[in-house]
Coordinates of C-alpha atoms and ligand atoms in Angstrom, one line a residue:
M219 CA 0.1 0.0 0.0
D220 CA 1.3 3.5 -1.0
A221 CA 2.4 5.6 2.1
I222 CA 0.1 8.4 3.3
R223 CA 2.0 11.6 2.4
V224 CA 1.7 14.3 4.9
A225 CA 2.9 18.0 5.5
L226 CA 3.0 20.1 8.6
I227 CA 2.5 23.7 9.1
G228 CA 3.9 25.7 12.0
C229 CA 7.2 24.6 13.5
G230 CA 6.8 25.9 17.1
G231 CA 6.7 24.1 20.4
I232 CA 4.0 21.6 19.7
S233 CA 5.2 20.6 16.3
R234 CA 8.1 18.6 17.7
V235 CA 5.6 16.3 19.3
H236 CA 3.7 15.8 15.9
V237 CA 6.9 15.1 14.0
D238 CA 7.9 12.9 16.8
A239 CA 4.7 10.7 16.4
L240 CA 4.7 10.8 12.6
T241 CA 8.1 9.6 12.1
K242 CA 7.1 6.4 14.3
L243 CA 4.2 5.6 12.2
E244 CA 4.4 2.9 9.4
G245 CA 2.6 3.7 6.2
V246 CA 2.9 7.5 6.8
R247 CA 5.6 9.7 5.3
L248 CA 6.2 13.3 6.4
V249 CA 7.0 14.9 3.0
S250 CA 7.2 18.6 3.7
I251 CA 7.2 21.1 6.7
C252 CA 6.3 24.8 6.5
D253 CA 7.1 27.8 8.6
L254 CA 7.3 31.4 8.0
I255 CA 10.8 31.3 9.8
E256 CA 13.2 29.4 7.8
E257 CA 15.3 28.4 10.5
R258 CA 12.5 26.7 12.2
A259 CA 11.2 25.0 9.2
R260 CA 14.8 23.6 8.5
E261 CA 15.2 22.4 12.0
R262 CA 11.8 20.6 12.0
A263 CA 12.5 19.1 8.6
A264 CA 15.8 17.8 9.9
Q265 CA 14.0 16.0 12.9
A266 CA 11.8 14.5 10.3
G267 CA 14.9 12.9 8.7
G268 CA 15.6 15.7 6.0
C269 CA 12.4 16.2 4.4
A270 CA 11.5 19.3 2.1
Y271 CA 10.3 22.4 3.7
T272 CA 8.6 25.8 2.4
L273 CA 8.0 29.3 3.7
N274 CA 4.6 29.4 2.0
W275 CA 1.7 27.0 3.1
Q276 CA -0.4 27.6 0.3
D277 CA 2.0 25.4 -1.7
Y278 CA 0.2 22.6 -0.2
V279 CA -3.2 23.6 -1.5
A280 CA -2.7 22.6 -4.9
D281 CA -0.1 19.9 -4.3
P282 CA -1.4 16.6 -5.5
N283 CA 1.4 14.8 -3.7
I284 CA 0.2 15.9 -0.3
D285 CA -2.8 13.8 1.2
V286 CA -2.9 15.0 4.8
V287 CA -1.9 18.4 6.7
H288 CA -1.1 19.0 10.2
I289 CA -1.9 22.6 11.4
C290 CA 0.3 23.8 14.3
T291 CA 0.1 27.5 14.0
P292 CA -1.5 30.1 15.9
H293 CA -5.1 30.0 16.7
Y294 CA -6.4 32.8 14.2
L295 CA -4.7 30.8 11.2
H296 CA -6.4 27.5 11.9
A297 CA -9.6 28.1 9.9
P298 CA -8.3 30.0 7.0
M299 CA -5.6 27.4 6.5
A300 CA -8.1 24.3 7.3
I301 CA -10.9 25.9 5.1
A302 CA -8.5 26.3 2.0
L303 CA -7.0 22.7 2.4
L304 CA -10.3 20.9 3.0
K305 CA -11.8 22.8 -0.3
A306 CA -8.7 21.4 -2.1
G307 CA -9.7 17.8 -0.9
K308 CA -7.0 17.3 1.8
R309 CA -7.4 15.6 5.1
V310 CA -6.5 18.0 8.0
L311 CA -5.5 17.5 11.5
T312 CA -5.6 20.9 13.3
E313 CA -4.3 21.6 16.8
K314 CA -6.6 23.0 19.5
P315 CA -8.7 25.4 19.4
M316 CA -10.2 24.2 16.1
A317 CA -10.7 28.0 15.3
S318 CA -10.7 31.1 17.2
E319 CA -14.4 32.2 16.3
V320 CA -17.4 29.7 16.3
A321 CA -18.6 31.0 12.8
D322 CA -15.2 30.0 11.4
A323 CA -15.4 26.7 13.2
E324 CA -19.0 26.2 11.6
E325 CA -17.5 26.7 8.2
M326 CA -14.8 24.3 8.6
I327 CA -17.5 21.7 9.4
R328 CA -19.4 22.8 6.4
V329 CA -16.4 22.3 4.1
S330 CA -15.0 19.2 5.8
D331 CA -17.0 16.3 4.4
G332 CA -15.7 13.9 7.1
R333 CA -11.9 15.0 6.5
L334 CA -11.3 17.0 9.7
G335 CA -9.7 15.9 12.9
V336 CA -9.0 18.1 15.9
V337 CA -6.3 17.6 18.6
F338 CA -7.9 16.8 22.1
Q339 CA -5.4 14.4 23.1
N340 CA -6.5 14.2 26.8
R341 CA -9.5 12.2 25.5
Y342 CA -7.1 9.2 24.9
N343 CA -5.8 9.1 28.4
Q344 CA -6.5 5.8 30.2
S345 CA -8.1 7.8 33.2
T346 CA -10.4 9.8 30.9
Q347 CA -11.7 6.6 29.2
Y348 CA -12.4 4.9 32.4
I349 CA -14.4 7.8 33.7
K350 CA -16.1 7.9 30.3
Q351 CA -17.1 4.2 30.4
A352 CA -18.3 4.6 34.1
V353 CA -20.5 7.2 32.8
D354 CA -22.0 5.3 29.9
D355 CA -22.4 1.8 31.6
G356 CA -23.8 3.2 34.8
R357 CA -21.7 1.0 37.0
F358 CA -21.8 3.5 39.9
G359 CA -25.3 4.8 39.3
K360 CA -26.2 8.1 37.7
L361 CA -23.6 10.9 37.2
L362 CA -24.7 13.6 39.5
G363 CA -22.2 16.3 38.7
L364 CA -18.5 17.2 37.3
R365 CA -16.0 19.8 38.5
G366 CA -12.7 20.9 36.7
S367 CA -10.0 23.2 37.7
V368 CA -6.7 24.4 36.0
F369 CA -4.1 26.1 38.1
W370 CA -1.2 27.0 35.8
H371 CA 1.6 29.5 35.5
R372 CA 2.4 31.7 32.6
T373 CA 4.9 34.5 32.6
P374 CA 4.7 38.0 30.9
E375 CA 7.6 36.7 28.6
Y376 CA 5.3 33.8 27.5
Y377 CA 2.9 36.2 26.0
T378 CA 5.2 39.0 24.7
S379 CA 7.7 36.6 23.1
S380 CA 5.4 34.7 21.1
G381 CA 3.9 37.5 18.7
W382 CA 0.4 36.1 18.9
R383 CA -0.4 35.1 22.4
G384 CA -2.4 37.6 24.7
A385 CA -4.1 39.3 22.0
W386 CA -8.0 38.8 20.9
A387 CA -7.2 39.0 17.3
T388 CA -4.5 36.4 17.1
E389 CA -5.2 34.1 20.4
G390 CA -9.0 34.6 20.3
G391 CA -9.0 34.6 24.2
G392 CA -6.6 33.6 27.0
V393 CA -6.6 30.8 29.6
L394 CA -10.0 29.4 28.2
I395 CA -9.2 29.0 24.6
N396 CA -5.6 28.1 25.1
Q397 CA -4.6 26.3 28.2
S398 CA -8.0 25.0 29.9
I399 CA -9.8 24.2 26.7
H400 CA -8.9 20.7 27.1
T401 CA -10.5 20.5 30.5
L402 CA -13.8 22.2 29.3
D403 CA -13.5 19.5 26.3
L404 CA -13.3 16.7 29.0
L405 CA -16.2 18.1 31.0
L406 CA -18.3 18.1 27.9
Y407 CA -17.2 14.9 26.8
L408 CA -18.2 13.3 30.1
G409 CA -21.4 15.4 30.8
G410 CA -22.9 15.0 27.3
K411 CA -24.8 17.6 25.6
A412 CA -24.5 21.1 27.2
V413 CA -27.5 23.5 27.1
S414 CA -26.2 26.8 28.8
V415 CA -23.1 28.3 30.1
K416 CA -22.7 31.2 32.5
G417 CA -19.5 32.6 33.7
S418 CA -17.0 35.2 34.0
A419 CA -13.6 36.1 32.6
S420 CA -11.0 38.6 33.6
C421 CA -7.4 39.6 33.6
D422 CA -6.2 39.4 37.3
L423 CA -2.4 39.5 37.1
L424 CA -1.1 40.3 33.6
Y425 CA -3.6 43.1 33.0
D426 CA -0.7 45.5 31.9
T427 CA 0.6 42.9 29.5
I428 CA -2.2 41.1 27.8
E429 CA -5.7 41.9 26.5
V430 CA -7.2 38.6 27.1
E431 CA -8.4 36.7 30.2
D432 CA -5.8 35.2 32.7
T433 CA -8.7 33.8 34.9
A434 CA -12.1 32.5 34.2
H435 CA -14.9 30.4 35.9
C436 CA -18.2 29.1 34.6
L437 CA -21.2 26.7 35.3
L438 CA -22.1 24.4 32.5
R439 CA -25.6 23.0 32.5
F440 CA -26.2 19.9 30.7
E441 CA -29.4 18.4 29.0
S442 CA -29.4 15.5 31.5
G443 CA -30.0 18.0 34.3
I444 CA -26.4 17.9 35.9
N445 CA -24.1 20.7 36.1
A446 CA -20.2 21.2 35.9
S447 CA -18.5 23.8 37.9
F448 CA -15.2 25.0 36.3
Y449 CA -12.2 27.4 37.1
A450 CA -9.1 28.3 35.3
T451 CA -6.2 30.5 35.8
N452 CA -2.7 31.1 34.4
T453 CA -1.9 33.2 37.6
Y454 CA -0.6 30.4 39.9
C455 CA 3.0 30.1 40.8
A456 CA 3.4 26.8 39.0
D457 CA 1.8 24.3 36.7
M458 CA -0.3 21.9 38.9
P459 CA -2.0 18.9 37.7
V460 CA -5.4 19.4 36.1
E461 CA -8.1 18.2 38.4
V462 CA -11.3 16.9 37.2
E463 CA -14.0 15.1 39.6
A464 CA -17.1 13.0 38.5
K465 CA -19.6 12.5 41.3
F466 CA -21.7 9.5 40.7
E467 CA -24.6 8.1 43.2
R468 CA -22.4 5.2 44.4
A469 CA -18.7 6.5 43.9
T470 CA -16.5 9.6 43.1
L471 CA -13.9 9.4 40.6
H472 CA -11.0 12.1 41.1
L473 CA -8.4 12.9 38.4
F474 CA -5.1 14.7 39.1
A475 CA -3.5 14.9 35.5
E476 CA -3.5 11.3 34.4
T477 CA -3.6 9.8 38.0
L478 CA -7.2 8.5 38.7
L479 CA -8.6 7.6 42.3
Q480 CA -11.8 5.9 42.9
D481 CA -13.8 6.6 46.2
V482 CA -16.5 4.0 47.0
D483 CA -17.9 4.4 50.4
G484 CA -14.7 5.9 51.7
K485 CA -12.6 3.1 50.1
V486 CA -10.0 4.9 47.8
E487 CA -8.4 2.9 45.1
L488 CA -5.7 3.8 42.6
I489 CA -7.1 3.3 39.2
C490 CA -4.0 4.5 37.1
S491 CA -1.2 6.8 37.5
S492 CA 0.5 9.5 35.3
A493 CA 2.7 7.9 32.7
A494 CA 6.4 8.8 32.6
T495 CA 7.0 10.6 29.3
G496 CA 9.1 13.3 27.8
E497 CA 6.0 15.2 26.7
K498 CA 5.1 18.1 29.0
A499 CA 3.0 16.4 31.6
Y500 CA 0.5 19.1 32.1
W501 CA -0.3 18.9 28.2
G502 CA -1.4 15.3 28.7
T503 CA 0.4 12.6 26.9
G504 CA -2.1 11.6 24.3
H505 CA -0.6 13.0 21.1
A506 CA 1.0 9.8 19.9
A507 CA -2.1 7.8 20.6
L508 CA -4.4 10.5 18.9
I509 CA -2.1 10.8 15.8
R510 CA -1.9 6.9 15.3
D511 CA -5.8 6.7 15.5
F512 CA -6.3 9.5 13.1
Y513 CA -4.2 7.7 10.5
K514 CA -6.3 4.5 11.2
A515 CA -9.3 6.6 10.2
V516 CA -7.4 7.9 7.1
R517 CA -6.3 4.4 5.9
E518 CA -9.8 3.3 6.4
N519 CA -11.1 6.2 4.5
R520 CA -13.6 7.1 7.4
P521 CA -14.2 10.3 9.5
F522 CA -12.1 10.6 12.6
W523 CA -14.2 10.7 15.9
I524 CA -12.7 13.8 17.1
D525 CA -14.0 15.9 14.3
G526 CA -15.2 19.4 13.9
A527 CA -18.8 18.6 15.4
S528 CA -17.2 16.8 18.3
A529 CA -14.6 19.7 19.0
L530 CA -17.2 22.5 18.5
P531 CA -19.0 22.4 21.8
A532 CA -15.5 23.4 23.8
L533 CA -15.2 26.5 21.7
K534 CA -18.8 27.5 21.9
A535 CA -18.6 27.0 25.7
L536 CA -15.8 29.2 26.2
K537 CA -17.0 31.8 23.8
G538 CA -20.1 31.7 25.8
V539 CA -18.2 32.5 28.9
Y540 CA -17.1 35.7 27.5
E541 CA -20.4 36.8 26.4
S542 CA -22.0 36.0 29.7
S543 CA -19.2 37.8 31.4
K544 CA -20.3 40.8 29.6
T545 CA -24.1 40.4 29.9
A546 CA -24.2 38.5 33.3
K547 CA -26.8 36.2 31.9
P548 CA -26.4 32.5 30.8
V549 CA -25.7 31.7 27.2
L550 CA -27.7 29.0 25.4
L551 CA -25.5 26.6 23.7
Ligands
NAD131 N1 -2.7 20.0 22.3 C1 -2.0 20.7 23.1 O1 -1.8 20.2 24.1 C2 -1.1 21.7 22.6 C3 0.1 22.2 23.4 C4 0.6 23.3 22.9 C5 0.3 24.0 21.8 N2 -0.9 23.6 21.0 C6 -1.4 24.4 19.9 O2 -0.5 24.3 18.9 C7 -0.7 25.4 18.2 C8 0.8 26.1 18.0 O3 1.2 26.3 19.3 P1 2.9 26.5 19.6 O4 3.0 26.5 21.1 O5 3.7 25.5 18.9 O6 3.0 28.0 19.0 P2 4.4 28.6 18.6 O7 4.2 30.0 18.6 O8 5.5 27.9 19.3 O9 4.6 28.1 17.1 C9 3.8 28.5 16.0 C10 4.6 28.5 14.6 O10 3.9 28.8 13.6 C11 4.5 29.5 12.7 N3 3.6 30.3 11.9 C12 2.9 31.4 12.1 N4 2.4 31.9 11.1 C13 2.6 31.1 10.0 C14 2.3 31.0 8.7 N5 1.5 31.9 8.3 N6 2.6 30.0 7.9 C15 3.8 29.0 8.5 N7 3.9 29.1 9.8 C16 3.5 30.1 10.5 C17 5.5 30.4 13.6 O11 6.5 31.0 12.8 C18 5.8 29.3 14.7 O12 6.9 28.8 14.4 C19 -1.6 26.3 18.7 O13 -2.9 26.2 18.3 C20 -1.6 25.9 20.3 O14 -2.9 26.1 21.1 C21 -1.6 22.5 21.6

């Protein structure tokens, strides 16, 4: 069988993890790398075993030798790049958030025809899957509620050195759209269809440096009648493990990063613990698993399960927080 030919756009921090995963996959060949900064493109191409590189991503749109494109660029570029590539018939795997605006995300879904995947790698964690199965099979009774929290640390230099973080036009938001979107996605993945969100976003620490929020909280209400309480901040002194708790009628499942504890009537059991890995632990460690599974879908010519429709609720929810923060009213989802 011919190898699937892949290109990657955006050679910053996260691209290293994509290239690492791609070079370990059989039947997949990274043929070109793109960045506006030549040195970065060259360096990533070397990591990929010396593949070609370009400074112009639009080369990929009309290139018949490229089947799949990974988008690892700043948020505001995800939608225009994905839309052009999808319209040209390519498969696209984009980093989170799928877009920085809901309308752009909806346009991506409209043109995708089952060819779009979004990186929410934490859904692949063993701990996430354990909680999801408990929700679905009802082994602890009904799910009564969820909570999630993110206490991370981001310096002024993290924003000022990037050229795109910290500004509404290029990042599309702050801690919600960038760091804690994964946790919102997990709450939505576990809680099912959300009907409304009410919350608040503010810049508590870095208001002299960034336009966007460094702190936010919200209440998500689900069709099932349960709620999820959520808090996220980049103002803490360290990157602490993300916490998610799922409270059932007969048990509580408590997640710290990838360590999962199960409490049944006060008897606490360790279900799984954080995997040792070179990948930044607070990102989660699921990139390799997600990318492998994405290519299984490509090979079998079927849609990837974390597609635009599956990724959209997290974007809608966080944009709802921005709106409800202004109006002080719940936003319907
Ligand atoms: N899934 C995760 O856990 C995770 C973790 C980190 C980052 N990310 C996401 O990955 C994306 C990139 O993040 P990063 O930290 O690597 O950012 P980064 O700033 O380190 O890298 C972005 C790269 O894109 C390049 N670029 C910008 N405009 C371009 C253009 N027009 N054409 C080609 N290249 C262009 C920049 O030169 C830069 O090298 C973001 O969407 C981010 O949210 C996801």
